[in-house]
């Protein structure tokens, strides 16, 4: 369905097929179908939405392993959530009814607004981190174990700080224009926090989540599923890019 509707969209926009509906109507149909699939059949969708609710309401409910896993998935889907927000704006604004022949600068004006770029997008980036942060705090409250729950919460708090600095970057850019000489404290602070947060998250991924990086096991782990050790070092190296 996705492939067919996207092909119809491109063909309609290029005027290669008769325009029975506006070209943007095909992505709109895809949105409607996706929403229906997220709701029906109810019997199999209710557990999914219950799991989502358990994640977003973590301070009020004790998260289990599965809910922590879902929370981790959310932190990896930030770009997807941003695309969903853009799609919502595309549909609600009625842009899907606008002709594809219009100049791009005259379309999607809502995506250039302050509330979208400087409020909604940063909030979307923050929410998954906040969910996991709250889960870690709730785990600490339930178990009274500072390690590893508070240390894990600190990782997400660190990442939130990086996102907040990025959200308010116009502030230090304005500061840069005013201060022509000397060090830019705002940019140096953001760079320090960004590098520190990345190293902290990388170390946590490798050492705590994957059980690797142990010197006594040649910087891997006590139990390896794959016969070639190079696979693990390759994945560790790739994690530095994530």
Short mmCIF file of C-alpha atoms in Angstrom, two decimals:
data_model
loop_
_atom_site.label_atom_id
_atom_site.label_comp_id
_atom_site.label_asym_id
_atom_site.label_seq_id
_atom_site.Cartn_x
_atom_site.Cartn_y
_atom_site.Cartn_z
CA UNK A 1 0.00 0.00 0.00
CA UNK A 2 2.81 2.39 0.92
CA UNK A 3 4.63 1.79 -2.36
CA UNK A 4 1.48 2.15 -4.48
CA UNK A 5 0.37 5.38 -2.80
CA UNK A 6 3.85 6.91 -3.00
CA UNK A 7 4.09 6.05 -6.70
CA UNK A 8 0.68 7.59 -7.29
CA UNK A 9 1.80 10.68 -5.39
CA UNK A 10 4.94 11.15 -7.48
CA UNK A 11 3.15 10.38 -10.74
CA UNK A 12 0.30 12.74 -9.90
CA UNK A 13 2.70 15.51 -8.90
CA UNK A 14 4.55 15.09 -12.19
CA UNK A 15 1.22 15.09 -14.10
CA UNK A 16 1.93 11.64 -15.51
CA UNK A 17 -1.52 10.39 -14.50
CA UNK A 18 -4.95 12.07 -14.40
CA UNK A 19 -5.43 14.04 -11.18
CA UNK A 20 -8.59 12.52 -9.80
CA UNK A 21 -7.58 13.91 -6.41
CA UNK A 22 -4.84 16.39 -5.43
CA UNK A 23 -1.40 14.81 -5.40
CA UNK A 24 -1.19 15.31 -1.65
CA UNK A 25 -4.33 13.25 -1.25
CA UNK A 26 -2.32 10.05 -1.67
CA UNK A 27 -0.05 10.70 1.35
CA UNK A 28 -3.19 11.72 3.22
CA UNK A 29 -4.76 8.34 2.45
CA UNK A 30 -1.60 6.68 3.71
CA UNK A 31 -1.88 8.62 6.97
CA UNK A 32 -5.50 7.52 7.38
CA UNK A 33 -4.62 3.88 6.71
CA UNK A 34 -1.72 4.04 9.18
CA UNK A 35 -3.96 5.50 11.88
CA UNK A 36 -6.52 2.77 11.32
CA UNK A 37 -3.79 0.13 11.59
CA UNK A 38 -2.67 1.65 14.88
CA UNK A 39 -6.19 1.26 16.28
CA UNK A 40 -7.56 -1.91 14.71
CA UNK A 41 -7.84 -4.75 15.44
CA UNK A 42 -8.49 -3.58 18.98
CA UNK A 43 -7.66 -6.90 20.62
CA UNK A 44 -4.04 -6.76 19.49
CA UNK A 45 -3.63 -2.98 19.67
CA UNK A 46 -4.82 -2.45 23.24
CA UNK A 47 -1.76 -4.21 24.76
CA UNK A 48 0.50 -2.06 22.60
CA UNK A 49 -1.10 1.18 23.76
CA UNK A 50 -1.09 -0.06 27.35
CA UNK A 51 2.66 -0.55 27.05
CA UNK A 52 3.04 2.96 25.64
CA UNK A 53 1.01 4.33 28.54
CA UNK A 54 3.20 2.47 31.02
CA UNK A 55 6.23 4.18 29.49
CA UNK A 56 4.90 7.75 29.43
CA UNK A 57 3.46 7.44 32.95
CA UNK A 58 6.62 5.95 34.45
CA UNK A 59 6.76 8.18 37.54
CA UNK A 60 3.31 6.90 38.54
CA UNK A 61 3.82 3.22 37.71
CA UNK A 62 6.64 0.75 38.20
CA UNK A 63 8.32 -0.04 34.87
CA UNK A 64 9.27 -3.61 34.07
CA UNK A 65 12.00 -4.83 31.76
CA UNK A 66 9.69 -4.69 28.75
CA UNK A 67 8.68 -1.09 29.48
CA UNK A 68 12.32 -0.10 29.81
CA UNK A 69 12.97 -1.76 26.47
CA UNK A 70 10.11 0.20 24.88
CA UNK A 71 11.48 3.38 26.44
CA UNK A 72 14.87 2.68 24.88
CA UNK A 73 13.18 2.20 21.52
CA UNK A 74 11.50 5.58 21.93
CA UNK A 75 14.88 7.25 22.41
CA UNK A 76 15.97 5.74 19.09
CA UNK A 77 12.85 6.96 17.27
CA UNK A 78 13.27 10.69 17.80
CA UNK A 79 13.70 11.33 14.07
CA UNK A 80 10.60 9.26 13.38
CA UNK A 81 8.62 11.26 15.94
CA UNK A 82 9.78 14.46 14.25
CA UNK A 83 8.54 13.12 10.93
CA UNK A 84 5.20 12.27 12.55
CA UNK A 85 4.95 15.84 13.84
CA UNK A 86 5.70 17.16 10.36
CA UNK A 87 3.07 14.86 8.89
CA UNK A 88 0.52 16.08 11.43
CA UNK A 89 1.26 19.67 10.44
CA UNK A 90 1.01 18.72 6.77
CA UNK A 91 -2.44 17.22 7.28
CA UNK A 92 -3.90 19.69 9.79
CA UNK A 93 -2.75 22.73 7.79
CA UNK A 94 -4.40 21.38 4.66
CA UNK A 95 -1.13 21.39 2.72
CA UNK A 96 -2.06 18.05 1.20
CA UNK A 97 -4.71 19.92 -0.81
CA UNK A 98 -2.22 22.45 -2.19
CA UNK A 99 -1.01 22.03 -5.75
CA UNK A 100 2.46 20.56 -6.14
CA UNK A 101 3.15 23.17 -8.83
CA UNK A 102 3.45 25.94 -6.26
CA UNK A 103 6.91 27.18 -5.34
CA UNK A 104 8.33 25.34 -2.34
CA UNK A 105 8.85 28.62 -0.48
CA UNK A 106 5.10 29.23 -0.48
CA UNK A 107 4.28 25.85 1.05
CA UNK A 108 4.63 24.44 4.55
CA UNK A 109 4.88 27.90 6.11
CA UNK A 110 3.89 26.38 9.47
CA UNK A 111 7.16 24.42 9.54
CA UNK A 112 9.11 27.68 9.60
CA UNK A 113 7.31 29.11 12.61
CA UNK A 114 8.90 29.64 16.01
CA UNK A 115 6.52 27.24 17.74
CA UNK A 116 7.35 24.40 15.40
CA UNK A 117 11.10 24.82 15.08
CA UNK A 118 12.00 26.13 18.53
CA UNK A 119 9.32 24.56 20.72
CA UNK A 120 7.72 21.45 19.23
CA UNK A 121 10.83 19.84 17.74
CA UNK A 122 12.97 20.29 20.90
CA UNK A 123 10.09 18.95 23.03
CA UNK A 124 9.86 15.89 20.80
CA UNK A 125 13.60 15.36 21.25
CA UNK A 126 13.29 15.71 25.01
CA UNK A 127 10.24 13.58 25.76
CA UNK A 128 11.77 10.11 25.13
CA UNK A 129 14.73 11.08 27.31
CA UNK A 130 12.39 12.31 30.03
CA UNK A 131 10.41 9.07 29.89
CA UNK A 132 13.55 6.98 30.39
CA UNK A 133 14.82 9.36 33.07
CA UNK A 134 11.56 8.95 34.97
CA UNK A 135 11.71 5.18 34.58
CA UNK A 136 15.19 5.10 36.10
CA UNK A 137 14.09 7.26 39.02
CA UNK A 138 11.07 5.05 39.63
CA UNK A 139 13.29 1.97 39.57
CA UNK A 140 15.49 3.62 42.19
CA UNK A 141 12.46 4.39 44.36
CA UNK A 142 11.18 0.82 44.03
CA UNK A 143 14.50 -0.92 44.71
CA UNK A 144 16.37 1.72 46.75
CA UNK A 145 19.46 0.79 44.72
CA UNK A 146 21.44 3.83 43.64
CA UNK A 147 23.46 1.72 41.25
CA UNK A 148 22.72 1.39 38.41
CA UNK A 149 19.43 3.30 38.38
CA UNK A 150 20.65 6.77 39.39
CA UNK A 151 23.70 6.45 37.16
CA UNK A 152 21.43 5.50 34.27
CA UNK A 153 19.13 8.42 35.08
CA UNK A 154 22.14 10.73 34.99
CA UNK A 155 22.88 9.54 31.45
CA UNK A 156 19.46 10.68 30.25
CA UNK A 157 19.68 13.91 32.23
CA UNK A 158 22.99 14.61 30.50
CA UNK A 159 21.38 14.01 27.10
CA UNK A 160 18.50 16.32 28.00
CA UNK A 161 21.00 19.07 28.78
CA UNK A 162 22.56 18.69 25.33
CA UNK A 163 19.12 18.93 23.71
CA UNK A 164 18.21 22.02 25.72
CA UNK A 165 21.43 23.74 24.72
CA UNK A 166 20.65 22.94 21.11
CA UNK A 167 17.11 24.28 21.48
CA UNK A 168 18.38 27.59 22.80
CA UNK A 169 21.25 27.94 20.35
CA UNK A 170 19.99 31.34 19.09
CA UNK A 171 20.87 32.66 22.55
CA UNK A 172 24.55 31.86 22.29
CA UNK A 173 24.63 32.76 18.59
CA UNK A 174 23.40 36.22 19.54
CA UNK A 175 26.04 36.30 22.24
CA UNK A 176 28.66 35.43 19.60
CA UNK A 177 27.66 38.37 17.46
CA UNK A 178 28.04 40.72 20.40
CA UNK A 179 31.36 39.33 21.56
CA UNK A 180 33.82 39.45 18.70
CA UNK A 181 36.93 38.71 20.72
CA UNK A 182 37.71 36.06 23.26
CA UNK A 183 36.29 32.62 23.85
CA UNK A 184 32.63 31.88 23.29
CA UNK A 185 31.63 30.45 26.65
CA UNK A 186 28.25 29.22 25.43
CA UNK A 187 29.64 27.23 22.53
CA UNK A 188 32.51 25.82 24.58
CA UNK A 189 30.08 24.77 27.30
CA UNK A 190 27.79 23.07 24.79
CA UNK A 191 30.76 21.31 23.17
CA UNK A 192 31.99 20.07 26.54
CA UNK A 193 28.54 18.79 27.54
CA UNK A 194 28.00 17.18 24.13
CA UNK A 195 31.32 15.30 24.20
CA UNK A 196 30.89 14.29 27.84
CA UNK A 197 27.35 13.06 27.26
CA UNK A 198 28.38 11.10 24.16
CA UNK A 199 31.27 9.42 25.97
CA UNK A 200 29.09 8.63 28.98
CA UNK A 201 26.35 7.12 26.81
CA UNK A 202 28.89 5.16 24.75
CA UNK A 203 30.55 3.74 27.86
CA UNK A 204 27.19 2.82 29.35
CA UNK A 205 26.07 1.09 26.16
CA UNK A 206 29.21 -0.99 25.86
CA UNK A 207 29.94 -1.76 29.50
CA UNK A 208 26.51 -1.90 31.15
CA UNK A 209 23.98 -2.69 28.42
CA UNK A 210 26.11 -5.04 26.34
CA UNK A 211 28.38 -6.41 29.05
CA UNK A 212 31.47 -5.74 26.94
CA UNK A 213 34.61 -3.68 27.49
CA UNK A 214 35.85 -5.90 30.35
CA UNK A 215 39.68 -5.81 30.52
CA UNK A 216 39.87 -9.31 32.03
CA UNK A 217 38.11 -10.69 28.94
CA UNK A 218 40.27 -8.81 26.44
CA UNK A 219 37.80 -5.90 26.45
CA UNK A 220 34.85 -8.09 25.52
CA UNK A 221 32.54 -10.08 27.80
CA UNK A 222 32.54 -13.43 29.60
CA UNK A 223 29.99 -14.96 27.25
CA UNK A 224 30.09 -14.39 23.49
CA UNK A 225 27.43 -15.60 21.07
CA UNK A 226 29.43 -15.07 17.88
CA UNK A 227 32.66 -16.98 17.23
CA UNK A 228 34.58 -14.08 15.70
CA UNK A 229 35.63 -11.45 18.21
CA UNK A 230 36.02 -8.89 15.45
CA UNK A 231 32.24 -8.63 15.16
CA UNK A 232 32.03 -7.20 18.66
CA UNK A 233 34.79 -4.66 18.14
CA UNK A 234 33.13 -3.60 14.89
CA UNK A 235 29.80 -3.02 16.66
CA UNK A 236 31.56 -1.12 19.45
CA UNK A 237 33.19 1.10 16.83
CA UNK A 238 29.86 1.64 15.07
CA UNK A 239 28.26 2.66 18.36
CA UNK A 240 30.53 5.70 18.44
CA UNK A 241 28.59 6.95 15.41
CA UNK A 242 25.20 6.52 17.07
#
